């Protein structure tokens, strides 16, 4: 079942109209959330990112859209679909209501919540190799809109097709200044010695929730110097480690870029710290 504007509907009944603005104009946002045994991981960060994104897009935030209301909507749907003793991927889609052309007739919104089951309750690192390349067919603008989780993900889609057709596991996305900003499915971190570096949001990378969590963890590890700074593609081959972060997979190391192969020691250590933090928060 899915939740459509507060109503639980069977998947084969739930639908959108051809005038839905998320469909016709990409006038929509989404959040992807991991839920472990009835606990929404990093819920506060997800909620405030969604609210901030809606304000940036001039959407009218409904009065009932409190953290408590949306959390209950999510948990009620999970209980109905899976039971609460499971690990679940949740997607919340918010779009402006139908009406108008480029100029909407209203800034009010509709929402849809859907769920799917995950295999493990905590983050793990796959033993599979992950070889990446640069995606240079299209670039991302280094501006505020690029940092939002809107449903315009054509660069990610085309990059994924390019990776599949050319035998790569992922691609690294560049902005229009030809600087590294992220991978197709998450934020990117570079490790060189005791320095851990990730692109700044100002370069156009997604303001990822797990990126935020990891930066908070790294602030408390004095052995590392953390930098939010632009990354040139030339730096990638000089790095000791590269890894990708998102809230569903956690930390996923990159093992090869061009002729350079990377180790995963610090990535694994950070993943252990992240999982411990999640357990302690229960």
mmCIF file of C-alpha atoms in Angstrom:
data_model
loop_
_atom_site.group_PDB
_atom_site.id
_atom_site.type_symbol
_atom_site.label_atom_id
_atom_site.label_comp_id
_atom_site.label_asym_id
_atom_site.label_seq_id
_atom_site.Cartn_x
_atom_site.Cartn_y
_atom_site.Cartn_z
ATOM 1 C CA UNK A 1 0.000 0.000 0.000
ATOM 2 C CA UNK A 2 0.963 3.649 -0.411
ATOM 3 C CA UNK A 3 -0.079 6.779 1.435
ATOM 4 C CA UNK A 4 -1.609 9.362 -0.912
ATOM 5 C CA UNK A 5 -2.425 12.588 0.927
ATOM 6 C CA UNK A 6 -3.177 10.681 4.125
ATOM 7 C CA UNK A 7 -5.172 7.881 2.479
ATOM 8 C CA UNK A 8 -3.821 4.324 2.406
ATOM 9 C CA UNK A 9 -4.391 2.838 -1.045
ATOM 10 C CA UNK A 10 -3.435 -0.399 -2.723
ATOM 11 C CA UNK A 11 -0.540 0.004 -5.154
ATOM 12 C CA UNK A 12 -2.690 -0.948 -8.141
ATOM 13 C CA UNK A 13 -5.291 1.678 -7.230
ATOM 14 C CA UNK A 14 -3.020 4.593 -6.370
ATOM 15 C CA UNK A 15 -2.362 6.878 -9.349
ATOM 16 C CA UNK A 16 -1.574 10.425 -10.392
ATOM 17 C CA UNK A 17 -3.273 12.482 -13.085
ATOM 18 C CA UNK A 18 -1.551 13.627 -16.266
ATOM 19 C CA UNK A 19 -1.797 17.201 -14.913
ATOM 20 C CA UNK A 20 0.315 16.364 -11.828
ATOM 21 C CA UNK A 21 2.982 19.069 -11.697
ATOM 22 C CA UNK A 22 5.669 16.652 -10.569
ATOM 23 C CA UNK A 23 5.001 14.723 -13.781
ATOM 24 C CA UNK A 24 4.470 17.646 -16.169
ATOM 25 C CA UNK A 25 7.071 20.126 -14.884
ATOM 26 C CA UNK A 26 9.275 18.303 -12.373
ATOM 27 C CA UNK A 27 7.696 20.542 -9.729
ATOM 28 C CA UNK A 28 8.385 18.129 -6.872
ATOM 29 C CA UNK A 29 10.779 17.164 -4.104
ATOM 30 C CA UNK A 30 11.505 13.879 -2.379
ATOM 31 C CA UNK A 31 13.194 12.460 0.699
ATOM 32 C CA UNK A 32 14.530 8.921 0.980
ATOM 33 C CA UNK A 33 14.658 7.699 4.586
ATOM 34 C CA UNK A 34 15.955 4.541 6.239
ATOM 35 C CA UNK A 35 13.814 3.091 9.038
ATOM 36 C CA UNK A 36 15.171 0.402 11.368
ATOM 37 C CA UNK A 37 12.671 -1.398 13.645
ATOM 38 C CA UNK A 38 10.305 1.551 13.755
ATOM 39 C CA UNK A 39 13.027 4.199 14.194
ATOM 40 C CA UNK A 40 13.475 6.816 11.474
ATOM 41 C CA UNK A 41 17.224 7.318 11.155
ATOM 42 C CA UNK A 42 18.341 10.961 11.193
ATOM 43 C CA UNK A 43 14.695 12.029 11.028
ATOM 44 C CA UNK A 44 15.298 15.562 12.263
ATOM 45 C CA UNK A 45 17.811 16.235 9.479
ATOM 46 C CA UNK A 46 15.486 14.745 6.844
ATOM 47 C CA UNK A 47 12.525 16.760 8.097
ATOM 48 C CA UNK A 48 14.304 20.109 8.197
ATOM 49 C CA UNK A 49 15.909 19.529 4.795
ATOM 50 C CA UNK A 50 12.472 18.825 3.318
ATOM 51 C CA UNK A 51 10.961 21.924 4.921
ATOM 52 C CA UNK A 52 13.880 24.120 3.783
ATOM 53 C CA UNK A 53 13.623 22.733 0.250
ATOM 54 C CA UNK A 54 9.880 23.417 0.113
ATOM 55 C CA UNK A 55 10.518 27.014 1.181
ATOM 56 C CA UNK A 56 13.192 27.452 -1.495
ATOM 57 C CA UNK A 57 10.702 26.217 -4.126
ATOM 58 C CA UNK A 58 8.008 28.539 -2.717
ATOM 59 C CA UNK A 59 5.721 25.648 -1.820
ATOM 60 C CA UNK A 60 3.095 26.254 0.855
ATOM 61 C CA UNK A 61 3.875 24.030 3.835
ATOM 62 C CA UNK A 62 0.634 22.542 5.240
ATOM 63 C CA UNK A 63 -0.079 23.306 8.888
ATOM 64 C CA UNK A 64 -0.228 19.586 9.712
ATOM 65 C CA UNK A 65 3.264 18.924 8.306
ATOM 66 C CA UNK A 66 4.856 18.662 11.730
ATOM 67 C CA UNK A 67 7.655 16.144 12.416
ATOM 68 C CA UNK A 68 5.234 14.150 14.556
ATOM 69 C CA UNK A 69 2.545 14.041 11.870
ATOM 70 C CA UNK A 70 4.851 12.856 9.087
ATOM 71 C CA UNK A 71 6.573 10.336 11.350
ATOM 72 C CA UNK A 72 3.200 8.819 12.263
ATOM 73 C CA UNK A 73 2.174 8.691 8.596
ATOM 74 C CA UNK A 74 5.386 6.831 7.786
ATOM 75 C CA UNK A 75 5.174 4.370 10.670
ATOM 76 C CA UNK A 76 1.491 3.627 10.068
ATOM 77 C CA UNK A 77 2.277 2.737 6.458
ATOM 78 C CA UNK A 78 5.244 0.568 7.463
ATOM 79 C CA UNK A 79 3.134 -1.255 10.054
ATOM 80 C CA UNK A 80 0.499 -1.943 7.413
ATOM 81 C CA UNK A 81 2.943 -3.093 4.723
ATOM 82 C CA UNK A 82 5.745 -4.828 6.597
ATOM 83 C CA UNK A 83 5.430 -4.714 10.374
ATOM 84 C CA UNK A 84 7.647 -2.551 12.546
ATOM 85 C CA UNK A 85 10.418 -5.113 13.237
ATOM 86 C CA UNK A 86 11.992 -4.629 9.818
ATOM 87 C CA UNK A 87 14.392 -2.369 7.928
ATOM 88 C CA UNK A 88 12.601 -0.208 5.403
ATOM 89 C CA UNK A 89 13.367 2.291 2.648
ATOM 90 C CA UNK A 90 10.801 5.111 2.695
ATOM 91 C CA UNK A 91 10.268 7.676 -0.036
ATOM 92 C CA UNK A 92 8.247 10.839 0.545
ATOM 93 C CA UNK A 93 7.331 12.751 -2.622
ATOM 94 C CA UNK A 94 5.885 16.269 -2.348
ATOM 95 C CA UNK A 95 4.559 18.071 -5.426
ATOM 96 C CA UNK A 96 2.702 21.322 -6.014
ATOM 97 C CA UNK A 97 -0.979 20.766 -6.774
ATOM 98 C CA UNK A 98 -2.159 20.679 -10.388
ATOM 99 C CA UNK A 99 -3.026 23.883 -12.202
ATOM 100 C CA UNK A 100 -1.295 26.459 -14.356
ATOM 101 C CA UNK A 101 1.559 26.214 -16.817
ATOM 102 C CA UNK A 102 5.015 27.366 -15.743
ATOM 103 C CA UNK A 103 3.231 29.709 -13.355
ATOM 104 C CA UNK A 104 1.273 27.565 -10.877
ATOM 105 C CA UNK A 105 -2.255 28.528 -9.881
ATOM 106 C CA UNK A 106 -1.545 27.525 -6.289
ATOM 107 C CA UNK A 107 1.458 26.809 -4.085
ATOM 108 C CA UNK A 108 -0.398 24.175 -2.075
ATOM 109 C CA UNK A 109 1.046 20.661 -2.135
ATOM 110 C CA UNK A 110 0.156 16.983 -2.287
ATOM 111 C CA UNK A 111 2.257 14.124 -0.963
ATOM 112 C CA UNK A 112 2.829 10.411 -1.500
ATOM 113 C CA UNK A 113 4.671 8.021 0.842
ATOM 114 C CA UNK A 114 5.880 4.613 -0.370
ATOM 115 C CA UNK A 115 7.960 1.865 1.251
ATOM 116 C CA UNK A 116 10.152 -1.099 0.321
ATOM 117 C CA UNK A 117 12.011 -3.623 2.463
ATOM 118 C CA UNK A 118 15.780 -3.645 3.024
ATOM 119 C CA UNK A 119 17.963 -6.678 3.665
ATOM 120 C CA UNK A 120 19.954 -5.627 6.736
ATOM 121 C CA UNK A 121 19.198 -3.532 9.840
ATOM 122 C CA UNK A 122 22.591 -1.806 9.837
ATOM 123 C CA UNK A 123 25.076 -0.593 7.275
ATOM 124 C CA UNK A 124 27.524 -3.044 5.734
ATOM 125 C CA UNK A 125 30.312 -2.716 3.193
ATOM 126 C CA UNK A 126 30.019 -4.870 0.120
ATOM 127 C CA UNK A 127 33.031 -6.967 -0.799
ATOM 128 C CA UNK A 128 32.253 -6.349 -4.479
ATOM 129 C CA UNK A 129 34.608 -4.187 -6.499
ATOM 130 C CA UNK A 130 33.414 -0.689 -7.396
ATOM 131 C CA UNK A 131 35.095 0.833 -10.428
ATOM 132 C CA UNK A 132 34.108 4.373 -11.404
ATOM 133 C CA UNK A 133 34.755 6.869 -14.144
ATOM 134 C CA UNK A 134 34.020 10.538 -14.746
ATOM 135 C CA UNK A 135 30.673 11.364 -16.346
ATOM 136 C CA UNK A 136 31.423 14.207 -18.752
ATOM 137 C CA UNK A 137 28.406 14.169 -21.068
ATOM 138 C CA UNK A 138 26.478 16.595 -18.832
ATOM 139 C CA UNK A 139 27.391 18.870 -15.940
ATOM 140 C CA UNK A 140 25.606 20.185 -12.858
ATOM 141 C CA UNK A 141 25.253 23.909 -12.154
ATOM 142 C CA UNK A 142 26.963 25.034 -8.936
ATOM 143 C CA UNK A 143 23.874 26.708 -7.481
ATOM 144 C CA UNK A 144 21.245 26.296 -4.775
ATOM 145 C CA UNK A 145 18.759 24.286 -6.850
ATOM 146 C CA UNK A 146 21.372 21.590 -7.492
ATOM 147 C CA UNK A 147 21.594 20.917 -3.747
ATOM 148 C CA UNK A 148 17.889 19.961 -3.496
ATOM 149 C CA UNK A 149 16.388 16.479 -3.889
ATOM 150 C CA UNK A 150 14.078 17.480 -6.707
ATOM 151 C CA UNK A 151 12.689 14.849 -9.059
ATOM 152 C CA UNK A 152 14.713 16.222 -11.972
ATOM 153 C CA UNK A 153 17.476 13.601 -11.939
ATOM 154 C CA UNK A 154 18.307 13.399 -15.652
ATOM 155 C CA UNK A 155 22.060 13.699 -15.060
ATOM 156 C CA UNK A 156 21.909 10.760 -12.640
ATOM 157 C CA UNK A 157 19.781 8.724 -15.047
ATOM 158 C CA UNK A 158 21.997 9.366 -18.065
ATOM 159 C CA UNK A 159 25.110 8.775 -15.972
ATOM 160 C CA UNK A 160 23.709 5.436 -14.785
ATOM 161 C CA UNK A 161 22.995 4.386 -18.376
ATOM 162 C CA UNK A 162 26.513 5.446 -19.387
ATOM 163 C CA UNK A 163 28.033 3.406 -16.522
ATOM 164 C CA UNK A 164 25.996 0.327 -17.421
ATOM 165 C CA UNK A 165 26.839 0.539 -21.115
ATOM 166 C CA UNK A 166 30.554 0.940 -20.432
ATOM 167 C CA UNK A 167 31.026 -1.608 -17.661
ATOM 168 C CA UNK A 168 31.439 0.745 -14.702
ATOM 169 C CA UNK A 169 29.755 0.441 -11.305
ATOM 170 C CA UNK A 170 29.246 4.171 -10.764
ATOM 171 C CA UNK A 171 30.175 7.556 -12.179
ATOM 172 C CA UNK A 172 31.571 10.705 -10.630
ATOM 173 C CA UNK A 173 29.566 13.810 -11.479
ATOM 174 C CA UNK A 174 31.186 17.171 -12.271
ATOM 175 C CA UNK A 175 29.815 20.688 -12.067
ATOM 176 C CA UNK A 176 30.046 23.199 -14.889
ATOM 177 C CA UNK A 177 33.417 24.348 -13.503
ATOM 178 C CA UNK A 178 34.663 20.766 -14.113
ATOM 179 C CA UNK A 179 35.045 20.098 -10.391
ATOM 180 C CA UNK A 180 34.013 16.863 -8.667
ATOM 181 C CA UNK A 181 30.741 17.195 -6.751
ATOM 182 C CA UNK A 182 29.322 13.721 -6.059
ATOM 183 C CA UNK A 183 28.693 10.208 -7.325
ATOM 184 C CA UNK A 184 25.484 9.222 -9.120
ATOM 185 C CA UNK A 185 23.954 7.854 -5.917
ATOM 186 C CA UNK A 186 25.467 9.906 -3.125
ATOM 187 C CA UNK A 187 28.042 12.328 -1.796
ATOM 188 C CA UNK A 188 31.733 11.635 -2.271
ATOM 189 C CA UNK A 189 34.606 11.782 0.224
ATOM 190 C CA UNK A 190 38.342 11.686 -0.547
ATOM 191 C CA UNK A 191 41.015 10.542 1.923
ATOM 192 C CA UNK A 192 44.683 11.491 1.536
ATOM 193 C CA UNK A 193 46.864 10.795 4.557
ATOM 194 C CA UNK A 194 45.001 12.180 7.567
ATOM 195 C CA UNK A 195 42.954 14.621 5.475
ATOM 196 C CA UNK A 196 39.351 13.812 4.619
ATOM 197 C CA UNK A 197 37.849 16.065 1.998
ATOM 198 C CA UNK A 198 34.364 16.458 0.515
ATOM 199 C CA UNK A 199 33.039 19.040 -1.955
ATOM 200 C CA UNK A 200 31.224 22.036 -0.451
ATOM 201 C CA UNK A 201 27.493 22.460 -0.993
ATOM 202 C CA UNK A 202 28.321 25.702 -2.838
ATOM 203 C CA UNK A 203 29.832 23.604 -5.647
ATOM 204 C CA UNK A 204 26.397 22.091 -6.359
ATOM 205 C CA UNK A 205 26.506 18.779 -4.511
ATOM 206 C CA UNK A 206 23.442 17.385 -2.800
ATOM 207 C CA UNK A 207 23.138 18.452 0.823
ATOM 208 C CA UNK A 208 23.105 14.797 1.865
ATOM 209 C CA UNK A 209 21.809 13.733 5.253
ATOM 210 C CA UNK A 210 24.484 11.057 5.719
ATOM 211 C CA UNK A 211 27.110 13.547 4.554
ATOM 212 C CA UNK A 212 25.980 15.766 7.434
ATOM 213 C CA UNK A 213 26.120 12.865 9.909
ATOM 214 C CA UNK A 214 29.617 11.889 8.824
ATOM 215 C CA UNK A 215 30.931 15.451 9.081
ATOM 216 C CA UNK A 216 29.621 15.562 12.673
ATOM 217 C CA UNK A 217 31.416 12.298 13.455
ATOM 218 C CA UNK A 218 34.669 13.485 11.878
ATOM 219 C CA UNK A 219 34.610 16.706 13.921
ATOM 220 C CA UNK A 220 35.133 14.532 17.013
ATOM 221 C CA UNK A 221 38.044 12.526 15.596
ATOM 222 C CA UNK A 222 41.132 14.712 16.193
ATOM 223 C CA UNK A 223 43.408 12.471 14.132
ATOM 224 C CA UNK A 224 41.714 13.677 10.939
ATOM 225 C CA UNK A 225 41.684 17.056 9.264
ATOM 226 C CA UNK A 226 38.311 17.611 7.613
ATOM 227 C CA UNK A 227 37.928 19.923 4.638
ATOM 228 C CA UNK A 228 34.834 20.998 2.742
ATOM 229 C CA UNK A 229 36.632 22.199 -0.343
ATOM 230 C CA UNK A 230 36.512 21.846 -4.126
ATOM 231 C CA UNK A 231 37.992 18.646 -5.532
ATOM 232 C CA UNK A 232 39.691 18.549 -8.910
ATOM 233 C CA UNK A 233 39.447 15.344 -10.970
ATOM 234 C CA UNK A 234 43.263 15.231 -10.861
ATOM 235 C CA UNK A 235 43.128 14.746 -7.070
ATOM 236 C CA UNK A 236 41.194 11.487 -7.393
ATOM 237 C CA UNK A 237 44.188 9.462 -8.581
ATOM 238 C CA UNK A 238 46.345 10.830 -5.754
ATOM 239 C CA UNK A 239 43.890 9.791 -3.022
ATOM 240 C CA UNK A 240 44.370 6.855 -0.657
ATOM 241 C CA UNK A 241 40.628 6.161 -0.438
ATOM 242 C CA UNK A 242 37.398 7.320 -2.046
ATOM 243 C CA UNK A 243 33.929 6.507 -0.790
ATOM 244 C CA UNK A 244 30.294 7.377 -1.457
ATOM 245 C CA UNK A 245 27.651 8.060 1.208
ATOM 246 C CA UNK A 246 23.860 7.886 1.229
ATOM 247 C CA UNK A 247 21.296 7.079 3.915
ATOM 248 C CA UNK A 248 20.230 3.756 2.403
ATOM 249 C CA UNK A 249 23.663 2.152 1.791
ATOM 250 C CA UNK A 250 25.764 4.040 4.344
ATOM 251 C CA UNK A 251 29.410 4.155 3.226
ATOM 252 C CA UNK A 252 30.368 2.433 -0.031
ATOM 253 C CA UNK A 253 34.083 2.460 -0.931
ATOM 254 C CA UNK A 254 35.266 3.057 -4.478
ATOM 255 C CA UNK A 255 37.940 0.480 -5.295
ATOM 256 C CA UNK A 256 39.225 1.672 -8.683
ATOM 257 C CA UNK A 257 39.362 4.819 -10.816
ATOM 258 C CA UNK A 258 41.309 4.550 -14.045
ATOM 259 C CA UNK A 259 44.562 2.789 -13.107
ATOM 260 C CA UNK A 260 44.417 3.716 -9.416
ATOM 261 C CA UNK A 261 43.187 1.145 -6.899
ATOM 262 C CA UNK A 262 42.157 2.224 -3.405
ATOM 263 C CA UNK A 263 42.164 0.602 0.006
ATOM 264 C CA UNK A 264 39.153 0.676 2.335
ATOM 265 C CA UNK A 265 40.595 0.704 5.869
ATOM 266 C CA UNK A 266 39.360 4.133 6.994
ATOM 267 C CA UNK A 267 36.035 3.686 5.206
ATOM 268 C CA UNK A 268 35.428 0.521 7.233
ATOM 269 C CA UNK A 269 36.429 2.229 10.466
ATOM 270 C CA UNK A 270 34.049 5.122 9.835
ATOM 271 C CA UNK A 271 31.232 2.723 9.016
ATOM 272 C CA UNK A 272 31.770 0.982 12.353
ATOM 273 C CA UNK A 273 31.557 4.313 14.170
ATOM 274 C CA UNK A 274 28.391 5.199 12.242
ATOM 275 C CA UNK A 275 26.709 1.898 13.135
ATOM 276 C CA UNK A 276 27.687 2.308 16.796
ATOM 277 C CA UNK A 277 26.159 5.773 16.815
ATOM 278 C CA UNK A 278 22.925 4.390 15.380
ATOM 279 C CA UNK A 279 22.781 1.631 18.025
ATOM 280 C CA UNK A 280 23.398 4.096 20.867
ATOM 281 C CA UNK A 281 20.602 6.320 19.544
ATOM 282 C CA UNK A 282 18.039 3.500 19.839
#
